[in-house]
Amino acid sequence: MEEKKVIFSGIQPTGTFTLGNYLGAVKNWGPLQEQYNCIYCVVDLHAITVRQDPAKLRQNTLNSYALLMACGIDVEKSVLFIQSHAPTHPMLSWVLSCCTQFGELSRMTQFKDKSQRHPDDVNAGLFTYPVLMAADILAYNADLVPVGIDQKQHLELARNIAQRFNQRYGDYFTVPDAYISEVGAKIMSLQEPTKKMSKSDENPNACILILDDKDTIIRKFKRAVTDSEAEVCCREGKDGINNLMTIYSIFTGRSFDEITSDFAGKGYGDFKLAVGEAVADGLEPVRTEFARLVQDKAYLKKCYTEGAEKALKISSRITSKVYHKVGFVDNR
Ligand code: ATP
Ligand code: LTN
């Protein structure tokens, strides 16, 4: 029988997940469990590339872990763990950093954005962030990496790093492919629909958090920026409406044409309310399951401890092999 392919992905515990994180990434992770060997990780090491309050980081990490479970990741089917519990990732990252060029890292748009946003703390970790991300993926020889479109450039870099290592030391790493969904790969801000929806947006009306209650979700959609026409249809330049149609389509299964005819002759007010209700109702099971899981600290601890054990088992074997290939003296 053919071996199942390996999937790896991660999410930063930099706050509560947004609707963008959910539709672009996390919502797709659960269904993949049936077909692949899935490994998912809360990437707390990546989170400290921007300043974090330690108590909040710890809380956000545990909440993110529980939220991934609430979004459908089953710890019996997937490996679900916290990145800092697997020191193999930074161990591998060092080796990979020596296969990465300064120029390559300088071209990363996320680095350029984040260093502009935090000019007082352009730290080395922010710069080498994509190398650690490559290590996350290569430590499991993952075949596919389900992410939103904003991570495509990092994925290309991970591929280049894997290829360079393979050329230098002999074929070892699987060169991973990005796995980007056709719809929802880039959900836009509700306030500035030409910008991606992001956890770190300062305007709370710009993003839907998946734990927002129904009233809040509806209120935020009511305030969403659209255009001065009154036609619910997908067209260039109608960024706000295109974004709302994408969201509505994912939650209801209606195609763009169907949505346009459903709302023909109706105003944007009706459409925004319908989107708000569809999203709030669609996220209800996630909110309920999250509320149940966070209560059970002992169970969560058991899950992330076992997750780390499984992750370490795989990544230690691969990291030892890499250390040997590079020429480090074996210590066993
Ligand atoms: P931050 O604003 O703190 O950088 P973020 O909201 O971009 O965070 P990440 O933890 O960096 O979130 O991303 C987790 C996953 O969510 C990644 O796969 C990323 O591609 C995806 N993602 C993030 N924002 C969006 C979005 N607006 N639309 C679709 N996918 C998204
Ligand atoms: N850089 C990603 C988070 C991330 C990741 C990974 C995603 C860290 N390591 C490995 C996929 C695979 C982000 O900011 N969204």
XYZ file of C-alpha atoms in Angstrom, residues 59-286:
228
model
C -2.457 32.156 27.432
C -2.743 32.751 23.676
C -0.727 29.611 22.970
C -3.018 27.428 25.088
C -6.112 29.087 23.627
C -4.799 28.629 20.080
C -4.191 24.960 20.793
C -7.761 24.518 22.088
C -9.119 26.559 19.194
C -7.441 24.299 16.638
C -9.140 21.346 18.314
C -12.454 23.233 18.267
C -11.952 23.856 14.535
C -11.881 20.124 13.876
C -8.353 18.891 14.463
C -8.593 15.506 16.093
C -5.569 14.604 18.234
C -6.217 10.918 17.562
C -5.832 11.460 13.825
C -3.233 14.252 13.642
C -0.142 15.289 15.532
C -1.039 18.589 17.229
C 1.690 20.243 19.298
C 3.340 23.439 20.493
C 6.484 24.444 18.579
C 8.629 25.319 21.630
C 8.133 21.743 22.871
C 10.169 20.465 19.925
C 13.759 21.791 20.184
C 14.480 19.871 16.990
C 13.032 22.810 15.043
C 15.632 25.381 16.152
C 18.329 22.657 15.912
C 17.480 22.098 12.269
C 16.939 25.787 11.650
C 20.609 26.516 12.378
C 21.782 24.093 9.714
C 19.253 25.444 7.225
C 20.281 29.035 7.947
C 23.712 28.093 6.614
C 21.990 27.042 3.372
C 20.129 30.366 3.083
C 21.450 33.542 1.524
C 21.201 36.956 3.179
C 19.824 38.342 -0.101
C 16.999 35.789 -0.178
C 15.834 36.738 3.298
C 16.072 40.455 2.470
C 13.523 39.985 -0.312
C 10.791 38.556 1.944
C 7.818 40.918 1.872
C 6.632 39.894 5.358
C 10.022 40.934 6.741
C 9.834 44.255 4.933
C 6.259 44.884 6.188
C 6.909 43.855 9.758
C 10.194 45.762 10.021
C 8.376 48.872 8.819
C 5.627 48.340 11.352
C 8.081 47.767 14.217
C 11.050 50.004 13.299
C 12.314 49.996 16.893
C 12.728 46.213 16.954
C 14.040 44.867 13.660
C 15.558 41.836 15.376
C 17.526 38.974 13.811
C 14.666 36.552 14.536
C 12.305 38.589 12.383
C 14.861 38.336 9.597
C 15.484 34.584 9.921
C 11.802 33.768 10.573
C 11.378 31.969 7.200
C 14.330 29.661 7.948
C 12.635 28.451 11.126
C 9.467 27.984 9.099
C 11.425 25.880 6.587
C 12.776 23.846 9.509
C 9.219 23.262 10.804
C 8.269 21.777 7.459
C 11.460 19.898 6.597
C 11.756 18.346 10.086
C 8.851 16.101 9.035
C 9.743 15.795 5.344
C 6.295 17.216 4.612
C 4.909 16.930 1.089
C 2.215 19.593 1.332
C 1.762 22.774 3.346
C -1.788 24.187 3.542
C -1.550 27.968 3.980
C -3.114 31.241 2.843
C -1.654 32.984 -0.182
C 0.422 35.407 1.920
C 2.728 32.506 2.856
C 3.517 31.534 -0.723
C 6.814 33.413 -0.794
C 7.972 31.707 2.417
C 7.072 28.358 0.913
C 9.116 29.060 -2.211
C 12.056 29.846 0.032
C 11.581 26.588 1.962
C 11.677 24.757 -1.371
C 14.892 26.526 -2.370
C 16.500 25.723 0.976
C 15.535 22.035 0.661
C 16.925 21.882 -2.874
C 20.157 23.576 -1.868
C 20.655 21.176 1.053
C 19.950 18.226 -1.251
C 22.529 19.482 -3.762
C 25.196 19.989 -1.116
C 24.716 16.894 0.987
C 22.856 14.439 -1.238
C 19.107 14.044 -1.720
C 17.363 13.873 1.591
C 14.576 16.413 2.004
C 11.226 16.211 0.281
C 10.730 19.500 -1.573
C 7.371 20.679 -0.161
C 4.489 22.114 -2.176
C 2.171 24.863 -1.008
C -1.454 23.782 -0.780
C -3.546 26.879 -1.296
C -7.335 26.702 -1.545
C -8.986 28.303 -4.559
C -11.456 30.375 -2.587
C -10.669 32.049 0.707
C -6.884 32.058 0.329
C -6.898 35.806 0.914
C -9.746 37.250 2.959
C -9.604 41.030 2.976
C -10.008 43.570 5.769
C -13.632 44.684 6.231
C -12.502 48.293 6.546
C -9.828 48.444 3.832
C -10.756 45.679 1.405
C -7.552 46.011 -0.606
C -5.550 44.866 2.459
C -5.569 41.334 3.899
C -7.515 40.730 7.094
C -4.904 40.438 9.837
C -4.842 39.674 13.554
C -2.620 42.653 14.146
C -4.946 45.251 12.564
C -5.504 48.134 14.949
C -9.086 48.752 13.835
C -11.273 46.138 15.590
C -13.980 46.511 12.920
C -11.524 45.393 10.224
C -11.487 41.777 11.252
C -13.879 39.141 12.478
C -12.423 37.054 15.283
C -13.740 33.542 15.233
C -14.703 33.790 18.901
C -16.701 37.007 18.403
C -20.337 36.604 19.481
C -23.205 36.766 17.004
C -24.099 40.422 17.664
C -20.495 41.541 17.260
C -20.112 39.618 13.998
C -23.307 41.118 12.571
C -22.328 44.618 13.702
C -18.881 44.346 12.073
C -20.381 43.146 8.778
C -22.936 45.973 8.863
C -20.049 48.428 9.053
C -18.051 46.748 6.272
C -16.789 49.134 3.615
C -18.352 48.492 0.189
C -18.924 50.844 -2.773
C -21.446 53.402 -3.951
C -23.238 51.085 -6.399
C -26.031 48.839 -5.186
C -25.390 45.641 -7.040
C -24.301 42.438 -5.353
C -22.020 41.041 -8.026
C -18.390 40.158 -8.445
C -16.495 42.696 -10.546
C -13.068 44.301 -10.623
C -12.910 47.311 -8.356
C -15.730 46.062 -6.087
C -13.205 44.786 -3.525
C -15.511 45.051 -0.513
C -18.429 43.238 -2.159
C -16.142 40.629 -3.767
C -14.765 39.852 -0.323
C -18.227 39.552 1.255
C -19.357 37.318 -1.612
C -16.363 35.024 -1.095
C -17.119 34.737 2.608
C -20.847 34.178 2.050
C -20.188 31.627 -0.653
C -17.915 29.537 1.594
C -20.422 29.493 4.452
C -23.546 28.822 2.367
C -22.190 26.835 -0.584
C -23.952 29.303 -2.977
C -22.060 30.174 -6.170
C -21.343 33.802 -7.096
C -24.067 33.729 -9.794
C -26.590 32.344 -7.340
C -25.708 35.017 -4.797
C -26.134 37.738 -7.410
C -29.596 36.501 -8.341
C -30.586 35.903 -4.667
C -29.868 39.546 -3.911
C -31.035 41.143 -7.173
C -33.002 44.295 -6.379
C -31.995 44.200 -2.716
C -29.673 46.708 -1.050
C -26.258 46.106 0.491
C -27.869 46.291 3.954
C -29.778 43.057 3.366
C -26.712 41.358 1.918
C -24.432 42.383 4.792
C -26.965 41.111 7.316
C -27.197 37.780 5.496
C -23.402 37.454 5.453
C -23.203 38.293 9.158
C -25.834 35.709 10.037
C -24.281 32.990 7.889
C -20.855 33.564 9.451
C -22.133 33.825 13.033
C -24.186 30.633 12.669
C -21.380 28.819 10.856
C -18.915 29.636 13.637
C -21.303 28.796 16.473
C -20.115 25.155 16.848
C -16.487 26.339 17.033
